[in-house]
PDB file of C-alpha atoms and ligand atoms in Angstrom:
ATOM      1  CA  UNK J   1       0.071  -0.045  -0.045  1.00  0.00           C
ATOM      2  CA  UNK J   2       1.238   3.366  -0.955  1.00  0.00           C
ATOM      3  CA  UNK J   3       1.774   5.729   1.852  1.00  0.00           C
ATOM      4  CA  UNK J   4       0.180   9.071   2.121  1.00  0.00           C
ATOM      5  CA  UNK J   5       3.469  11.532   1.750  1.00  0.00           C
ATOM      6  CA  UNK J   6       5.010  13.859   4.731  1.00  0.00           C
ATOM      7  CA  UNK J   7       3.277  13.358   7.587  1.00  0.00           C
ATOM      8  CA  UNK J   8       4.651  15.615  10.557  1.00  0.00           C
ATOM      9  CA  UNK J   9       6.225  14.022  13.680  1.00  0.00           C
ATOM     10  CA  UNK J  10       3.870  15.851  15.847  1.00  0.00           C
ATOM     11  CA  UNK J  11       0.911  13.722  14.281  1.00  0.00           C
ATOM     12  CA  UNK J  12       2.589  10.351  15.340  1.00  0.00           C
ATOM     13  CA  UNK J  13       1.893   8.665  18.569  1.00  0.00           C
ATOM     14  CA  UNK J  14       5.104   9.223  20.477  1.00  0.00           C
ATOM     15  CA  UNK J  15       4.175   6.299  22.831  1.00  0.00           C
ATOM     16  CA  UNK J  16       4.460   4.053  19.840  1.00  0.00           C
ATOM     17  CA  UNK J  17       7.160   4.622  17.899  1.00  0.00           C
ATOM     18  CA  UNK J  18       9.065   1.672  16.087  1.00  0.00           C
ATOM     19  CA  UNK J  19      12.762   1.174  17.891  1.00  0.00           C
ATOM     20  CA  UNK J  20      14.294   0.202  14.597  1.00  0.00           C
ATOM     21  CA  UNK J  21      13.727   1.218  11.187  1.00  0.00           C
ATOM     22  CA  UNK J  22      14.778  -0.668   8.132  1.00  0.00           C
ATOM     23  CA  UNK J  23      15.415   0.838   4.896  1.00  0.00           C
ATOM     24  CA  UNK J  24      15.459  -0.608   1.361  1.00  0.00           C
ATOM     25  CA  UNK J  25      16.905   2.723  -0.404  1.00  0.00           C
ATOM     26  CA  UNK J  26      15.293   1.896  -4.042  1.00  0.00           C
ATOM     27  CA  UNK J  27      15.035   3.552  -7.484  1.00  0.00           C
ATOM     28  CA  UNK J  28      17.916   5.752  -8.000  1.00  0.00           C
ATOM     29  CA  UNK J  29      18.064   4.296 -11.540  1.00  0.00           C
ATOM     30  CA  UNK J  30      14.718   5.119 -12.681  1.00  0.00           C
ATOM     31  CA  UNK J  31      14.879   8.646 -10.945  1.00  0.00           C
ATOM     32  CA  UNK J  32      18.086   9.480 -13.049  1.00  0.00           C
ATOM     33  CA  UNK J  33      16.376   7.630 -15.995  1.00  0.00           C
ATOM     34  CA  UNK J  34      13.323  10.168 -15.509  1.00  0.00           C
ATOM     35  CA  UNK J  35      15.317  12.636 -16.153  1.00  0.00           C
ATOM     36  CA  UNK J  36      17.339  11.521 -19.103  1.00  0.00           C
ATOM     37  CA  UNK J  37      20.867  11.396 -16.877  1.00  0.00           C
ATOM     38  CA  UNK J  38      23.100   8.589 -16.481  1.00  0.00           C
ATOM     39  CA  UNK J  39      22.508   6.048 -13.371  1.00  0.00           C
ATOM     40  CA  UNK J  40      24.979   6.861 -11.271  1.00  0.00           C
ATOM     41  CA  UNK J  41      23.492  10.711 -11.053  1.00  0.00           C
ATOM     42  CA  UNK J  42      21.090   8.984  -9.511  1.00  0.00           C
ATOM     43  CA  UNK J  43      22.439   7.376  -6.065  1.00  0.00           C
ATOM     44  CA  UNK J  44      24.698  10.997  -6.238  1.00  0.00           C
ATOM     45  CA  UNK J  45      20.951  11.930  -5.417  1.00  0.00           C
ATOM     46  CA  UNK J  46      20.290   9.426  -2.841  1.00  0.00           C
ATOM     47  CA  UNK J  47      22.855  11.145  -0.316  1.00  0.00           C
ATOM     48  CA  UNK J  48      20.471  13.505   0.598  1.00  0.00           C
ATOM     49  CA  UNK J  49      17.787  11.439   0.993  1.00  0.00           C
ATOM     50  CA  UNK J  50      19.873   9.226   3.499  1.00  0.00           C
ATOM     51  CA  UNK J  51      21.010  12.027   5.308  1.00  0.00           C
ATOM     52  CA  UNK J  52      17.542  14.255   5.409  1.00  0.00           C
ATOM     53  CA  UNK J  53      15.916   9.897   6.525  1.00  0.00           C
ATOM     54  CA  UNK J  54      18.810  10.241   9.657  1.00  0.00           C
ATOM     55  CA  UNK J  55      18.171  13.488  11.054  1.00  0.00           C
ATOM     56  CA  UNK J  56      14.440  12.596  10.665  1.00  0.00           C
ATOM     57  CA  UNK J  57      14.879   9.518  12.484  1.00  0.00           C
ATOM     58  CA  UNK J  58      16.965  11.164  15.323  1.00  0.00           C
ATOM     59  CA  UNK J  59      14.537  13.888  15.665  1.00  0.00           C
ATOM     60  CA  UNK J  60      11.775  11.177  16.164  1.00  0.00           C
ATOM     61  CA  UNK J  61      13.625   9.114  18.705  1.00  0.00           C
ATOM     62  CA  UNK J  62      14.209   6.034  16.864  1.00  0.00           C
ATOM     63  CA  UNK J  63      17.444   4.367  18.182  1.00  0.00           C
ATOM     64  CA  UNK J  64      18.154   2.066  14.975  1.00  0.00           C
ATOM     65  CA  UNK J  65      17.996   2.790  11.529  1.00  0.00           C
ATOM     66  CA  UNK J  66      19.418   0.345   9.363  1.00  0.00           C
ATOM     67  CA  UNK J  67      19.495   1.205   5.508  1.00  0.00           C
ATOM     68  CA  UNK J  68      20.851  -1.181   2.453  1.00  0.00           C
ATOM     69  CA  UNK J  69      23.429   0.144   0.675  1.00  0.00           C
ATOM     70  CA  UNK J  70      24.900  -2.957  -1.611  1.00  0.00           C
ATOM     71  CA  UNK J  71      23.566  -6.200  -1.603  1.00  0.00           C
ATOM     72  CA  UNK J  72      25.456  -9.502  -2.510  1.00  0.00           C
ATOM     73  CA  UNK J  73      23.639  -9.561  -5.468  1.00  0.00           C
ATOM     74  CA  UNK J  74      24.482  -5.788  -6.498  1.00  0.00           C
ATOM     75  CA  UNK J  75      28.001  -7.542  -8.088  1.00  0.00           C
ATOM     76  CA  UNK J  76      25.867  -8.042 -10.755  1.00  0.00           C
ATOM     77  CA  UNK J  77      25.635  -4.876 -12.287  1.00  0.00           C
ATOM     78  CA  UNK J  78      28.060  -3.292 -14.894  1.00  0.00           C
ATOM     79  CA  UNK J  79      31.477  -3.056 -13.640  1.00  0.00           C
ATOM     80  CA  UNK J  80      31.174   0.808 -14.606  1.00  0.00           C
ATOM     81  CA  UNK J  81      28.177   1.315 -11.926  1.00  0.00           C
ATOM     82  CA  UNK J  82      29.670  -1.238  -9.407  1.00  0.00           C
ATOM     83  CA  UNK J  83      33.142   0.905  -9.145  1.00  0.00           C
ATOM     84  CA  UNK J  84      30.830   4.434  -9.052  1.00  0.00           C
ATOM     85  CA  UNK J  85      29.227   2.307  -5.686  1.00  0.00           C
ATOM     86  CA  UNK J  86      32.327   1.230  -3.873  1.00  0.00           C
ATOM     87  CA  UNK J  87      33.947   5.073  -4.665  1.00  0.00           C
ATOM     88  CA  UNK J  88      30.249   7.099  -3.980  1.00  0.00           C
ATOM     89  CA  UNK J  89      30.365   4.944  -0.632  1.00  0.00           C
ATOM     90  CA  UNK J  90      33.723   5.358   0.374  1.00  0.00           C
ATOM     91  CA  UNK J  91      33.485   9.154   0.093  1.00  0.00           C
ATOM     92  CA  UNK J  92      30.162   9.867   1.478  1.00  0.00           C
ATOM     93  CA  UNK J  93      31.313   7.589   4.460  1.00  0.00           C
ATOM     94  CA  UNK J  94      34.323  10.523   4.571  1.00  0.00           C
ATOM     95  CA  UNK J  95      32.518  13.754   3.966  1.00  0.00           C
ATOM     96  CA  UNK J  96      29.191  12.539   6.533  1.00  0.00           C
ATOM     97  CA  UNK J  97      30.825  11.134   9.178  1.00  0.00           C
ATOM     98  CA  UNK J  98      32.036  14.049  11.429  1.00  0.00           C
ATOM     99  CA  UNK J  99      28.704  15.513  11.630  1.00  0.00           C
ATOM    100  CA  UNK J 100      26.969  11.939  11.978  1.00  0.00           C
ATOM    101  CA  UNK J 101      29.302  11.952  15.308  1.00  0.00           C
ATOM    102  CA  UNK J 102      29.092  15.402  16.207  1.00  0.00           C
ATOM    103  CA  UNK J 103      25.146  14.736  16.848  1.00  0.00           C
ATOM    104  CA  UNK J 104      26.077  11.583  18.822  1.00  0.00           C
ATOM    105  CA  UNK J 105      25.104   9.226  15.740  1.00  0.00           C
ATOM    106  CA  UNK J 106      26.862   5.599  15.879  1.00  0.00           C
ATOM    107  CA  UNK J 107      27.706   4.039  12.727  1.00  0.00           C
ATOM    108  CA  UNK J 108      28.184   0.267  11.939  1.00  0.00           C
ATOM    109  CA  UNK J 109      27.894  -1.968   9.248  1.00  0.00           C
ATOM    110  CA  UNK J 110      26.434  -5.238   8.133  1.00  0.00           C
ATOM    111  CA  UNK J 111      27.404  -7.903   5.409  1.00  0.00           C
ATOM    112  CA  UNK J 112      30.626  -9.746   4.417  1.00  0.00           C
ATOM    113  CA  UNK J 113      33.961  -8.614   4.704  1.00  0.00           C
ATOM    114  CA  UNK J 114      36.768 -10.205   2.699  1.00  0.00           C
ATOM    115  CA  UNK J 115      34.463 -10.280  -0.535  1.00  0.00           C
ATOM    116  CA  UNK J 116      35.470  -8.108  -3.312  1.00  0.00           C
ATOM    117  CA  UNK J 117      35.238  -5.171  -0.654  1.00  0.00           C
ATOM    118  CA  UNK J 118      38.104  -3.023  -1.813  1.00  0.00           C
ATOM    119  CA  UNK J 119      40.348  -2.981   1.342  1.00  0.00           C
ATOM    120  CA  UNK J 120      40.338   0.751   1.750  1.00  0.00           C
ATOM    121  CA  UNK J 121      36.881   0.989   2.046  1.00  0.00           C
ATOM    122  CA  UNK J 122      36.359  -2.039   4.428  1.00  0.00           C
ATOM    123  CA  UNK J 123      39.372   0.135   6.388  1.00  0.00           C
ATOM    124  CA  UNK J 124      37.660   3.290   6.565  1.00  0.00           C
ATOM    125  CA  UNK J 125      34.108   1.846   7.765  1.00  0.00           C
ATOM    126  CA  UNK J 126      36.396   0.362  10.493  1.00  0.00           C
ATOM    127  CA  UNK J 127      37.960   2.985  11.356  1.00  0.00           C
ATOM    128  CA  UNK J 128      33.992   5.135  11.074  1.00  0.00           C
ATOM    129  CA  UNK J 129      32.233   2.217  12.947  1.00  0.00           C
ATOM    130  CA  UNK J 130      35.362   3.150  15.953  1.00  0.00           C
ATOM    131  CA  UNK J 131      34.926   6.276  16.056  1.00  0.00           C
ATOM    132  CA  UNK J 132      31.508   6.836  16.899  1.00  0.00           C
ATOM    133  CA  UNK J 133      31.470   3.395  18.662  1.00  0.00           C
ATOM    134  CA  UNK J 134      30.612   5.409  21.995  1.00  0.00           C
ATOM    135  CA  UNK J 135      27.498   7.926  20.446  1.00  0.00           C
ATOM    136  CA  UNK J 136      24.112   7.225  21.808  1.00  0.00           C
ATOM    137  CA  UNK J 137      21.455   8.804  20.087  1.00  0.00           C
ATOM    138  CA  UNK J 138      20.485   6.706  17.779  1.00  0.00           C
ATOM    139  CA  UNK J 139      22.745   3.691  15.716  1.00  0.00           C
ATOM    140  CA  UNK J 140      22.852   3.894  11.635  1.00  0.00           C
ATOM    141  CA  UNK J 141      23.726   0.452  10.006  1.00  0.00           C
ATOM    142  CA  UNK J 142      24.806   0.367   7.035  1.00  0.00           C
ATOM    143  CA  UNK J 143      23.614  -2.987   5.119  1.00  0.00           C
ATOM    144  CA  UNK J 144      26.666  -3.609   2.641  1.00  0.00           C
ATOM    145  CA  UNK J 145      27.867  -6.204   0.633  1.00  0.00           C
ATOM    146  CA  UNK J 146      24.746  -7.584   2.375  1.00  0.00           C
ATOM    147  CA  UNK J 147      22.747 -10.703   1.351  1.00  0.00           C
ATOM    148  CA  UNK J 148      20.108 -12.101   4.423  1.00  0.00           C
ATOM    149  CA  UNK J 149      21.115 -15.393   3.229  1.00  0.00           C
ATOM    150  CA  UNK J 150      25.178 -15.019   3.308  1.00  0.00           C
ATOM    151  CA  UNK J 151      24.137 -13.524   6.911  1.00  0.00           C
ATOM    152  CA  UNK J 152      22.104 -17.141   8.206  1.00  0.00           C
ATOM    153  CA  UNK J 153      25.529 -19.126   6.223  1.00  0.00           C
ATOM    154  CA  UNK J 154      28.054 -16.734   7.516  1.00  0.00           C
ATOM    155  CA  UNK J 155      26.296 -17.483  11.085  1.00  0.00           C
ATOM    156  CA  UNK J 156      25.388 -21.300  10.789  1.00  0.00           C
ATOM    157  CA  UNK J 157      29.786 -21.846   9.469  1.00  0.00           C
ATOM    158  CA  UNK J 158      30.430 -19.912  12.748  1.00  0.00           C
ATOM    159  CA  UNK J 159      27.976 -22.077  14.902  1.00  0.00           C
ATOM    160  CA  UNK J 160      29.504 -25.273  13.034  1.00  0.00           C
ATOM    161  CA  UNK J 161      33.273 -23.725  13.616  1.00  0.00           C
ATOM    162  CA  UNK J 162      32.702 -23.584  17.368  1.00  0.00           C
ATOM    163  CA  UNK J 163      31.960 -26.494  17.738  1.00  0.00           C
ATOM    164  CA  UNK J 164      28.288 -26.020  19.000  1.00  0.00           C
ATOM    165  CA  UNK J 165      26.402 -29.793  19.571  1.00  0.00           C
ATOM    166  CA  UNK J 166      23.178 -30.032  16.630  1.00  0.00           C
ATOM    167  CA  UNK J 167      20.881 -30.299  20.042  1.00  0.00           C
ATOM    168  CA  UNK J 168      21.731 -27.346  21.933  1.00  0.00           C
ATOM    169  CA  UNK J 169      21.420 -24.843  18.496  1.00  0.00           C
ATOM    170  CA  UNK J 170      18.269 -22.958  19.210  1.00  0.00           C
ATOM    171  CA  UNK J 171      16.968 -19.332  17.633  1.00  0.00           C
ATOM    172  CA  UNK J 172      18.785 -17.774  20.678  1.00  0.00           C
ATOM    173  CA  UNK J 173      22.290 -19.257  19.083  1.00  0.00           C
ATOM    174  CA  UNK J 174      21.842 -18.306  15.693  1.00  0.00           C
ATOM    175  CA  UNK J 175      20.677 -15.357  16.313  1.00  0.00           C
ATOM    176  CA  UNK J 176      24.387 -14.704  19.008  1.00  0.00           C
ATOM    177  CA  UNK J 177      26.347 -15.352  15.260  1.00  0.00           C
ATOM    178  CA  UNK J 178      24.384 -12.468  13.081  1.00  0.00           C
ATOM    179  CA  UNK J 179      26.584  -9.852  12.008  1.00  0.00           C
ATOM    180  CA  UNK J 180      25.179  -7.709  14.741  1.00  0.00           C
ATOM    181  CA  UNK J 181      23.795 -10.054  17.633  1.00  0.00           C
ATOM    182  CA  UNK J 182      22.703  -6.872  19.347  1.00  0.00           C
ATOM    183  CA  UNK J 183      20.606  -5.090  16.668  1.00  0.00           C
ATOM    184  CA  UNK J 184      17.286  -5.286  17.616  1.00  0.00           C
ATOM    185  CA  UNK J 185      15.075  -6.779  15.157  1.00  0.00           C
ATOM    186  CA  UNK J 186      13.231  -3.961  12.900  1.00  0.00           C
ATOM    187  CA  UNK J 187       9.251  -2.922  13.989  1.00  0.00           C
ATOM    188  CA  UNK J 188       9.053  -1.755  10.612  1.00  0.00           C
ATOM    189  CA  UNK J 189      10.903  -2.180   7.125  1.00  0.00           C
ATOM    190  CA  UNK J 190      10.454   0.501   4.395  1.00  0.00           C
ATOM    191  CA  UNK J 191      11.442  -0.375   0.749  1.00  0.00           C
ATOM    192  CA  UNK J 192      10.917   2.683  -1.894  1.00  0.00           C
ATOM    193  CA  UNK J 193       9.884   3.125  -5.568  1.00  0.00           C
ATOM    194  CA  UNK J 194       6.922   0.865  -5.672  1.00  0.00           C
ATOM    195  CA  UNK J 195       8.970  -2.853  -5.731  1.00  0.00           C
ATOM    196  CA  UNK J 196       7.010  -5.161  -3.937  1.00  0.00           C
ATOM    197  CA  UNK J 197       9.770  -7.780  -2.335  1.00  0.00           C
ATOM    198  CA  UNK J 198      12.560  -8.120   0.543  1.00  0.00           C
ATOM    199  CA  UNK J 199      15.421  -8.843  -2.451  1.00  0.00           C
ATOM    200  CA  UNK J 200      17.402 -10.806   0.258  1.00  0.00           C
ATOM    201  CA  UNK J 201      17.240  -7.856   2.839  1.00  0.00           C
ATOM    202  CA  UNK J 202      17.737  -9.133   6.693  1.00  0.00           C
ATOM    203  CA  UNK J 203      15.749 -12.503   5.635  1.00  0.00           C
ATOM    204  CA  UNK J 204      16.273 -13.542   9.795  1.00  0.00           C
ATOM    205  CA  UNK J 205      15.738 -10.603  11.356  1.00  0.00           C
ATOM    206  CA  UNK J 206      11.899  -9.502   8.979  1.00  0.00           C
ATOM    207  CA  UNK J 207      10.064 -12.561  10.172  1.00  0.00           C
ATOM    208  CA  UNK J 208       7.114 -10.193  11.884  1.00  0.00           C
ATOM    209  CA  UNK J 209       8.070  -7.258  10.887  1.00  0.00           C
ATOM    210  CA  UNK J 210       5.655  -4.708   9.167  1.00  0.00           C
ATOM    211  CA  UNK J 211       6.480  -4.232   5.650  1.00  0.00           C
ATOM    212  CA  UNK J 212       5.652  -0.575   4.203  1.00  0.00           C
ATOM    213  CA  UNK J 213       5.738   0.215   0.796  1.00  0.00           C
ATOM    214  CA  UNK J 214       6.133   3.741  -1.129  1.00  0.00           C
ATOM    215  CA  UNK J 215       6.310   4.486  -4.756  1.00  0.00           C
ATOM    216  CA  UNK J 216       8.459   7.433  -3.914  1.00  0.00           C
ATOM    217  CA  UNK J 217      11.891   6.738  -5.802  1.00  0.00           C
ATOM    218  CA  UNK J 218      14.592   7.193  -3.451  1.00  0.00           C
ATOM    219  CA  UNK J 219      16.353  10.293  -4.285  1.00  0.00           C
ATOM    220  CA  UNK J 220      12.997  11.934  -3.525  1.00  0.00           C
ATOM    221  CA  UNK J 221      12.357  10.268   0.032  1.00  0.00           C
ATOM    222  CA  UNK J 222      12.782  12.782   3.034  1.00  0.00           C
ATOM    223  CA  UNK J 223      11.620  12.664   6.690  1.00  0.00           C
ATOM    224  CA  UNK J 224       8.007  13.145   6.257  1.00  0.00           C
ATOM    225  CA  UNK J 225       8.045   9.837   3.942  1.00  0.00           C
ATOM    226  CA  UNK J 226       9.753   8.547   6.625  1.00  0.00           C
ATOM    227  CA  UNK J 227       7.051   9.535   9.290  1.00  0.00           C
ATOM    228  CA  UNK J 228       4.475   8.439   6.687  1.00  0.00           C
ATOM    229  CA  UNK J 229       5.307   4.975   6.882  1.00  0.00           C
ATOM    230  CA  UNK J 230       5.663   5.219  10.632  1.00  0.00           C
ATOM    231  CA  UNK J 231       1.896   6.155  10.317  1.00  0.00           C
ATOM    232  CA  UNK J 232       0.810   3.691   8.360  1.00  0.00           C
ATOM    233  CA  UNK J 233       2.904   1.112  11.221  1.00  0.00           C
ATOM    234  CA  UNK J 234       1.086   2.331  14.228  1.00  0.00           C
ATOM    235  CA  UNK J 235      -1.713   2.138  12.188  1.00  0.00           C
ATOM    236  CA  UNK J 236      -1.166  -1.989  12.054  1.00  0.00           C
ATOM    237  CA  UNK J 237      -2.342  -4.675  14.314  1.00  0.00           C
ATOM    238  CA  UNK J 238       0.706  -6.625  15.299  1.00  0.00           C
ATOM    239  CA  UNK J 239      -0.642 -10.026  16.594  1.00  0.00           C
ATOM    240  CA  UNK J 240       2.488 -12.394  16.140  1.00  0.00           C
ATOM    241  CA  UNK J 241       0.511 -15.617  16.041  1.00  0.00           C
ATOM    242  CA  UNK J 242      -1.546 -14.668  18.372  1.00  0.00           C
ATOM    243  CA  UNK J 243      -4.847 -12.960  18.849  1.00  0.00           C
ATOM    244  CA  UNK J 244      -5.262  -8.714  19.040  1.00  0.00           C
ATOM    245  CA  UNK J 245      -5.564  -6.702  22.150  1.00  0.00           C
TER     246      UNK J 245
HETATM  247  C1  LIG B 301      18.870   1.287  -5.595  1.00  0.00           C
HETATM  248  O1  LIG B 301      18.696   1.924  -6.711  1.00  0.00           O
HETATM  249  C2  LIG B 301      20.024   1.450  -4.903  1.00  0.00           C
HETATM  250  C3  LIG B 301      21.106   0.040  -5.299  1.00  0.00           C
HETATM  251  C4  LIG B 301      20.603  -1.190  -5.363  1.00  0.00           C
HETATM  252  C5  LIG B 301      22.494   0.076  -4.892  1.00  0.00           C
HETATM  253  P1  LIG B 301      18.998   1.411  -7.832  1.00  0.00           P
HETATM  254  O2  LIG B 301      20.154   1.509  -8.718  1.00  0.00           O
HETATM  255  O3  LIG B 301      18.629  -0.205  -7.923  1.00  0.00           O
HETATM  256  O4  LIG B 301      17.723   1.854  -8.486  1.00  0.00           O
HETATM  257  P2  LIG B 301      16.697   1.264  -9.613  1.00  0.00           P
HETATM  258  O5  LIG B 301      15.874  -0.071  -8.888  1.00  0.00           O
HETATM  259  O6  LIG B 301      17.231   0.469 -11.026  1.00  0.00           O
HETATM  260  O7  LIG B 301      15.437   2.371 -10.126  1.00  0.00           O
HETATM  261  C1  LIG B 302      17.760  -3.961  -3.392  1.00  0.00           C
HETATM  262  O1  LIG B 302      17.319  -2.666  -4.525  1.00  0.00           O
HETATM  263  C2  LIG B 302      19.273  -3.883  -2.827  1.00  0.00           C
HETATM  264  C3  LIG B 302      19.604  -2.136  -2.279  1.00  0.00           C
HETATM  265  C4  LIG B 302      18.590  -1.537  -1.942  1.00  0.00           C
HETATM  266  C5  LIG B 302      21.168  -2.192  -1.830  1.00  0.00           C
HETATM  267  P1  LIG B 302      17.967  -3.511  -5.577  1.00  0.00           P
HETATM  268  O2  LIG B 302      17.433  -2.726  -6.548  1.00  0.00           O
HETATM  269  O3  LIG B 302      19.220  -4.303  -6.338  1.00  0.00           O
HETATM  270  O4  LIG B 302      16.432  -5.246  -5.964  1.00  0.00           O
HETATM  271  P2  LIG B 302      15.830  -5.790  -7.180  1.00  0.00           P
HETATM  272  O5  LIG B 302      16.679  -6.278  -7.914  1.00  0.00           O
HETATM  273  O6  LIG B 302      15.199  -4.792  -7.960  1.00  0.00           O
HETATM  274  O7  LIG B 302      15.174  -6.835  -6.210  1.00  0.00           O
HETATM  275 MG1  LIG B 303      16.703  -1.099  -7.670  1.00  0.00          MG
END
């Protein structure tokens, strides 16, 4: 369902805010194509959307914001676009981390390392996580070279390597071996650009999330769209397999 646009923060129920919102930032290529620009211009225009969404989440008192920046499947794109995205993400990190840090935002990264991710970018991710690790207002988690199935495979490999006996493996064990064991499940996942799928995002963590889809293309997304998604979330009846009320 498409959400109404631009809900104001004051119109949300502050007692029912999600603590973790996950976002699939999709539609950059189409945004650019609509303007006769190369796809990469759409990625560039996505920076403003991301920054406004982060400040919007911060103002709303959301504690965790996870954004899907590059999937394990995105390597299938033309080499030029992949190269652009690697450089773009590196530059974004270096130019924005000081202001995030200054506003008490902790930055973390989830996804596979050591597999095609440029070493220098990986180093900047580690440095940024280290630099911001004591911040407490909001955790922005960037899913980079991230795949939900890869995350589960990596968790299972860790568990087997640790020699955990089969009958000792519970949901808790698997959770403890995910990329960020302390990350709570998102109550809400938002996907832009009118695509109605998960695309291998947070396969484990989204099991009971509310899913909100909007036609807005990612470069046009602003905090008002985030609040519109939260407004939609607040109207949902979350039953978790039980009965309402
Ligand atoms: C999302 O926008 C950004 C990434 C996947 C890196 P797209 O590049 O997928 O844009 P569309 O879906 O082709 O419009
Ligand atoms: C999902 O978008 C990945 C990111 C936003 C990083 P895609 O554009 O890659 O997903 P599909 O190909 O439409 O499923
Ligand atoms: Mg896409």
